[in-house]
Amino acid sequence: VQLQASGGGLVQAGGSLRLSCAASGITFSMYHMGWFRQAPGKEREFVAGITWSGESTYFGDSVKGRFTISRDNAKNTVYLQMNSLKPEDTAVYYCAAQLRRSTWTVLNQSEYKYWGQGTQVTVSS
């Protein structure tokens, strides 16, 4: 199983980036997907989540209205579109996969079975 995150980089405040996470080795449509991030010296935090079908999404308070999440099950890929970036968005961003069950526990990191290697996002002021 591999979750390959890409698209990170250096951007000025106010700019945009689009992260991608390509999954292999799993039946992608059987998994809800999430994005998390971890800044230096801080705990990993939830950013955004999307159900297996793409029908429902959920966002952390700090990114609501600025980030969107989407997925393409035909391409086994989930995306995180990040707009109006701020220096405090600087972090390593991770994608993760949660096996779909009757309840979507989007915030519970322990419910995510597979994790990507992370991609660095740096926002300069």
CSV table of C-alpha atoms in Angstrom, one decimal:
chain,number,residue,atom,x,y,z
A,1,VAL,CA,0.0,0.0,0.0
A,2,GLN,CA,1.3,3.4,-0.9
A,3,LEU,CA,-0.1,6.9,-0.5
A,4,GLN,CA,2.1,9.3,-2.5
A,5,ALA,CA,1.6,12.9,-1.6
A,6,SER,CA,2.9,15.6,-3.9
A,7,GLY,CA,2.4,19.3,-4.8
A,8,GLY,CA,4.0,21.0,-1.8
A,9,GLY,CA,6.4,23.8,-2.1
A,10,LEU,CA,7.2,27.4,-1.3
A,11,VAL,CA,4.5,30.0,-1.8
A,12,GLN,CA,4.0,33.6,-0.8
A,13,ALA,CA,1.2,34.5,1.6
A,14,GLY,CA,-2.1,34.8,-0.3
A,15,GLY,CA,-1.0,32.3,-2.9
A,16,SER,CA,-2.4,28.9,-3.7
A,17,LEU,CA,-1.2,25.3,-3.9
A,18,ARG,CA,-2.8,22.1,-4.9
A,19,LEU,CA,-1.8,18.9,-3.2
A,20,SER,CA,-2.4,15.5,-4.6
A,21,CYS,CA,-2.3,12.1,-3.0
A,22,ALA,CA,-2.2,9.1,-5.3
A,23,ALA,CA,-3.1,5.7,-3.7
A,24,SER,CA,-2.0,2.3,-4.8
A,25,GLY,CA,-2.4,-1.1,-3.3
A,26,ILE,CA,-5.9,-0.4,-2.0
A,27,THR,CA,-9.4,-0.3,-3.4
A,28,PHE,CA,-9.6,3.4,-3.2
A,29,SER,CA,-13.4,3.7,-3.2
A,30,MET,CA,-13.4,1.6,0.0
A,31,TYR,CA,-11.7,4.4,1.9
A,32,HIS,CA,-12.6,7.8,3.2
A,33,MET,CA,-9.6,10.1,2.9
A,34,GLY,CA,-8.2,12.8,5.0
A,35,TRP,CA,-5.5,15.4,5.0
A,36,PHE,CA,-3.5,16.3,8.2
A,37,ARG,CA,-0.6,18.6,8.8
A,38,GLN,CA,2.2,18.9,11.3
A,39,ALA,CA,4.1,22.1,11.9
A,40,PRO,CA,7.5,22.1,13.7
A,41,GLY,CA,7.0,21.6,17.4
A,42,LYS,CA,3.3,21.1,17.1
A,43,GLU,CA,1.0,18.1,17.1
A,44,ARG,CA,-0.4,16.7,13.9
A,45,GLU,CA,-3.8,18.3,13.3
A,46,PHE,CA,-6.7,17.5,11.0
A,47,VAL,CA,-7.1,19.7,7.9
A,48,ALA,CA,-9.8,18.2,5.7
A,49,GLY,CA,-11.7,14.9,5.1
A,50,ILE,CA,-13.8,13.5,2.3
A,51,THR,CA,-16.0,10.4,2.3
A,52,TRP,CA,-15.4,7.5,-0.1
A,53,SER,CA,-18.0,8.8,-2.6
A,54,GLY,CA,-16.9,12.4,-2.3
A,55,GLU,CA,-20.4,13.3,-1.2
A,56,SER,CA,-19.4,14.7,2.2
A,57,THR,CA,-16.5,16.8,3.2
A,58,TYR,CA,-15.3,18.3,6.5
A,59,PHE,CA,-12.7,20.9,7.3
A,60,GLY,CA,-10.7,22.1,10.3
A,61,ASP,CA,-11.7,25.5,11.6
A,62,SER,CA,-8.4,27.1,10.6
A,63,VAL,CA,-8.9,26.3,6.9
A,64,LYS,CA,-12.6,26.6,6.4
A,65,GLY,CA,-13.4,28.8,3.5
A,66,ARG,CA,-9.9,28.7,2.1
A,67,PHE,CA,-9.2,25.0,1.4
A,68,THR,CA,-11.3,22.5,-0.6
A,69,ILE,CA,-10.9,18.7,-0.8
A,70,SER,CA,-11.9,16.5,-3.7
A,71,ARG,CA,-11.3,13.1,-5.1
A,72,ASP,CA,-11.2,11.2,-8.3
A,73,ASN,CA,-11.9,7.5,-7.7
A,74,ALA,CA,-11.1,6.6,-11.3
A,75,LYS,CA,-7.6,8.0,-10.7
A,76,ASN,CA,-7.2,6.8,-7.1
A,77,THR,CA,-6.3,10.3,-6.1
A,78,VAL,CA,-7.5,12.8,-3.5
A,79,TYR,CA,-6.7,16.6,-3.8
A,80,LEU,CA,-6.4,19.5,-1.4
A,81,GLN,CA,-6.8,22.9,-3.0
A,82,MET,CA,-5.3,25.5,-0.7
A,83,ASN,CA,-6.1,29.1,-1.4
A,84,SER,CA,-5.3,32.3,0.5
A,85,LEU,CA,-2.4,30.7,2.2
A,86,LYS,CA,-1.0,32.1,5.4
A,87,PRO,CA,2.4,31.6,7.1
A,88,GLU,CA,0.6,29.6,9.8
A,89,ASP,CA,-0.3,27.0,7.1
A,90,THR,CA,3.4,26.1,6.9
A,91,ALA,CA,3.6,22.4,7.8
A,92,VAL,CA,4.2,18.9,6.4
A,93,TYR,CA,0.9,17.8,4.9
A,94,TYR,CA,-0.1,14.1,5.1
A,95,CYS,CA,-2.8,12.2,3.4
A,96,ALA,CA,-4.4,9.2,5.1
A,97,ALA,CA,-7.0,6.5,4.3
A,98,GLN,CA,-9.7,5.3,6.6
A,99,LEU,CA,-11.6,2.2,5.7
A,100,ARG,CA,-15.3,3.0,5.3
A,101,ARG,CA,-17.7,1.8,7.9
A,102,SER,CA,-21.1,2.9,9.0
A,103,THR,CA,-19.7,5.8,10.9
A,104,TRP,CA,-17.2,8.3,9.4
A,105,THR,CA,-14.8,9.2,12.2
A,106,VAL,CA,-13.2,11.9,10.2
A,107,LEU,CA,-11.2,13.5,13.1
A,108,ASN,CA,-9.9,10.4,14.8
A,109,GLN,CA,-6.3,9.9,13.5
A,110,SER,CA,-6.2,6.4,15.0
A,111,GLU,CA,-9.0,5.4,12.6
A,112,TYR,CA,-6.8,6.1,9.6
A,113,LYS,CA,-5.2,2.9,8.5
A,114,TYR,CA,-2.7,4.1,5.9
A,115,TRP,CA,-0.6,7.3,5.8
A,116,GLY,CA,1.4,9.0,3.1
A,117,GLN,CA,5.0,10.2,3.6
A,118,GLY,CA,4.1,13.9,3.7
A,119,THR,CA,4.8,16.9,1.5
A,120,GLN,CA,6.2,20.2,2.8
A,121,VAL,CA,4.3,23.4,2.4
A,122,THR,CA,6.0,26.6,3.2
A,123,VAL,CA,4.2,29.9,3.1
A,124,SER,CA,6.4,33.0,3.3
A,125,SER,CA,5.1,36.3,4.6
